[in-house]
């Protein structure tokens, strides 16, 4: 066992789990490409181009603007750690929007037929979750600033 660990760098269980994950990924890839290989390939290329040419520059500009707004000392230009109290809830809200956008925007007609549940209310829930994320983030920021300013 120690010779295997020395040569491989981890336990045999690690190797078994890595091989199982590769097998699962291969199975998913075969199933995904079984129907419309060209359509799936075009979707991946389009998604990569959209992300790299449109979304990534938008992320960068937005982050630079947030860092500029939350500068500690204007002369030094160093961003405050408080910019993360905006980044994190915005990121989580964005991921939720990315995952649930058809339901949030009401673009799904067959949801009720498949699930038996109503498709309304997703926009209100997403807005409430987003507001709650920002409120919790602001509360944590206030508590941390209060502890920093308290005499020790």
GROMACS .gro file of C-alpha atoms in nm:
model
  152
    1UNK     CA    1   0.000   0.000   0.000
    2UNK     CA    2   0.277   0.247   0.082
    3UNK     CA    3   0.458   0.165  -0.242
    4UNK     CA    4   0.140   0.241  -0.436
    5UNK     CA    5   0.090   0.565  -0.244
    6UNK     CA    6   0.451   0.664  -0.306
    7UNK     CA    7   0.427   0.596  -0.681
    8UNK     CA    8   0.075   0.731  -0.740
    9UNK     CA    9   0.076   1.009  -0.479
   10UNK     CA   10  -0.259   0.920  -0.320
   11UNK     CA   11  -0.456   0.624  -0.193
   12UNK     CA   12  -0.608   0.355  -0.418
   13UNK     CA   13  -0.952   0.489  -0.324
   14UNK     CA   14  -0.857   0.822  -0.484
   15UNK     CA   15  -0.760   0.646  -0.807
   16UNK     CA   16  -1.084   0.448  -0.803
   17UNK     CA   17  -1.291   0.766  -0.757
   18UNK     CA   18  -1.104   0.946  -1.036
   19UNK     CA   19  -1.159   0.654  -1.274
   20UNK     CA   20  -1.528   0.639  -1.177
   21UNK     CA   21  -1.568   1.013  -1.243
   22UNK     CA   22  -1.404   0.974  -1.585
   23UNK     CA   23  -1.639   0.686  -1.665
   24UNK     CA   24  -1.941   0.893  -1.558
   25UNK     CA   25  -1.824   1.190  -1.767
   26UNK     CA   26  -1.771   0.963  -2.070
   27UNK     CA   27  -2.119   0.816  -2.026
   28UNK     CA   28  -2.273   1.164  -2.002
   29UNK     CA   29  -2.078   1.276  -2.310
   30UNK     CA   30  -2.195   0.979  -2.514
   31UNK     CA   31  -2.556   1.037  -2.409
   32UNK     CA   32  -2.531   1.411  -2.479
   33UNK     CA   33  -2.383   1.370  -2.826
   34UNK     CA   34  -2.614   1.082  -2.920
   35UNK     CA   35  -2.895   1.298  -3.056
   36UNK     CA   36  -2.775   1.619  -3.219
   37UNK     CA   37  -2.396   1.626  -3.223
   38UNK     CA   38  -2.370   1.934  -3.445
   39UNK     CA   39  -2.626   2.126  -3.241
   40UNK     CA   40  -2.448   2.048  -2.914
   41UNK     CA   41  -2.110   2.146  -3.062
   42UNK     CA   42  -2.254   2.473  -3.197
   43UNK     CA   43  -2.412   2.546  -2.860
   44UNK     CA   44  -2.079   2.496  -2.679
   45UNK     CA   45  -1.888   2.712  -2.930
   46UNK     CA   46  -2.156   2.982  -2.916
   47UNK     CA   47  -2.159   2.978  -2.536
   48UNK     CA   48  -1.779   3.005  -2.523
   49UNK     CA   49  -1.775   3.294  -2.770
   50UNK     CA   50  -2.058   3.475  -2.590
   51UNK     CA   51  -1.880   3.438  -2.259
   52UNK     CA   52  -1.533   3.536  -2.383
   53UNK     CA   53  -1.629   3.819  -2.616
   54UNK     CA   54  -1.928   3.974  -2.438
   55UNK     CA   55  -1.970   3.865  -2.077
   56UNK     CA   56  -1.606   3.859  -1.962
   57UNK     CA   57  -1.538   4.222  -2.064
   58UNK     CA   58  -1.867   4.317  -1.898
   59UNK     CA   59  -1.759   4.141  -1.576
   60UNK     CA   60  -1.423   4.316  -1.586
   61UNK     CA   61  -1.567   4.664  -1.639
   62UNK     CA   62  -1.828   4.612  -1.369
   63UNK     CA   63  -1.566   4.488  -1.123
   64UNK     CA   64  -1.336   4.783  -1.198
   65UNK     CA   65  -1.626   5.022  -1.139
   66UNK     CA   66  -1.709   4.852  -0.808
   67UNK     CA   67  -1.344   4.868  -0.699
   68UNK     CA   68  -1.337   5.237  -0.791
   69UNK     CA   69  -1.649   5.305  -0.584
   70UNK     CA   70  -1.516   5.121  -0.279
   71UNK     CA   71  -1.164   5.263  -0.266
   72UNK     CA   72  -1.032   5.308   0.089
   73UNK     CA   73  -0.798   5.598   0.017
   74UNK     CA   74  -0.845   5.775  -0.319
   75UNK     CA   75  -0.473   5.845  -0.362
   76UNK     CA   76  -0.361   5.485  -0.323
   77UNK     CA   77  -0.631   5.328  -0.538
   78UNK     CA   78  -0.639   5.009  -0.331
   79UNK     CA   79  -0.984   4.848  -0.322
   80UNK     CA   80  -1.141   4.796   0.016
   81UNK     CA   81  -1.236   4.449   0.125
   82UNK     CA   82  -1.592   4.584   0.138
   83UNK     CA   83  -1.619   4.544  -0.240
   84UNK     CA   84  -1.660   4.171  -0.168
   85UNK     CA   85  -1.980   4.247   0.023
   86UNK     CA   86  -2.125   4.353  -0.311
   87UNK     CA   87  -1.952   4.092  -0.526
   88UNK     CA   88  -2.070   3.784  -0.337
   89UNK     CA   89  -2.446   3.852  -0.326
   90UNK     CA   90  -2.435   3.976  -0.684
   91UNK     CA   91  -2.256   3.659  -0.795
   92UNK     CA   92  -2.499   3.428  -0.612
   93UNK     CA   93  -2.797   3.621  -0.748
   94UNK     CA   94  -2.650   3.602  -1.098
   95UNK     CA   95  -2.598   3.226  -1.073
   96UNK     CA   96  -2.957   3.182  -0.957
   97UNK     CA   97  -3.076   3.394  -1.249
   98UNK     CA   98  -2.860   3.195  -1.491
   99UNK     CA   99  -2.999   2.863  -1.368
  100UNK     CA  100  -3.365   2.965  -1.335
  101UNK     CA  101  -3.401   3.239  -1.600
  102UNK     CA  102  -3.673   3.066  -1.804
  103UNK     CA  103  -3.893   3.041  -1.498
  104UNK     CA  104  -3.800   3.382  -1.361
  105UNK     CA  105  -3.884   3.550  -1.690
  106UNK     CA  106  -4.195   3.336  -1.744
  107UNK     CA  107  -4.067   3.178  -2.066
  108UNK     CA  108  -4.170   2.820  -1.987
  109UNK     CA  109  -4.513   2.696  -2.087
  110UNK     CA  110  -4.464   2.324  -2.028
  111UNK     CA  111  -4.338   2.352  -1.666
  112UNK     CA  112  -4.682   2.289  -1.515
  113UNK     CA  113  -4.745   1.992  -1.746
  114UNK     CA  114  -4.418   1.823  -1.646
  115UNK     CA  115  -4.411   1.902  -1.274
  116UNK     CA  116  -4.771   1.966  -1.175
  117UNK     CA  117  -4.656   2.289  -1.009
  118UNK     CA  118  -4.739   2.645  -1.102
  119UNK     CA  119  -4.468   2.844  -1.281
  120UNK     CA  120  -4.567   3.181  -1.138
  121UNK     CA  121  -4.391   3.351  -0.851
  122UNK     CA  122  -4.034   3.278  -0.953
  123UNK     CA  123  -3.956   3.643  -1.027
  124UNK     CA  124  -4.083   3.754  -0.686
  125UNK     CA  125  -3.890   3.477  -0.510
  126UNK     CA  126  -3.570   3.557  -0.698
  127UNK     CA  127  -3.604   3.926  -0.610
  128UNK     CA  128  -3.666   3.838  -0.244
  129UNK     CA  129  -3.364   3.606  -0.235
  130UNK     CA  130  -3.150   3.875  -0.398
  131UNK     CA  131  -3.268   4.136  -0.149
  132UNK     CA  132  -3.205   3.896   0.140
  133UNK     CA  133  -2.853   3.824   0.014
  134UNK     CA  134  -2.772   4.195   0.002
  135UNK     CA  135  -2.930   4.259   0.345
  136UNK     CA  136  -2.729   3.977   0.506
  137UNK     CA  137  -2.413   4.096   0.334
  138UNK     CA  138  -2.470   4.454   0.452
  139UNK     CA  139  -2.538   4.332   0.808
  140UNK     CA  140  -2.214   4.135   0.811
  141UNK     CA  141  -2.027   4.441   0.682
  142UNK     CA  142  -2.179   4.664   0.952
  143UNK     CA  143  -2.093   4.415   1.227
  144UNK     CA  144  -1.735   4.379   1.104
  145UNK     CA  145  -1.688   4.757   1.077
  146UNK     CA  146  -1.834   4.796   1.428
  147UNK     CA  147  -1.588   4.538   1.566
  148UNK     CA  148  -1.297   4.708   1.387
  149UNK     CA  149  -1.385   5.048   1.532
  150UNK     CA  150  -1.455   4.922   1.884
  151UNK     CA  151  -1.177   4.996   2.134
  152UNK     CA  152  -0.985   4.686   2.232
   0.00000   0.00000   0.00000
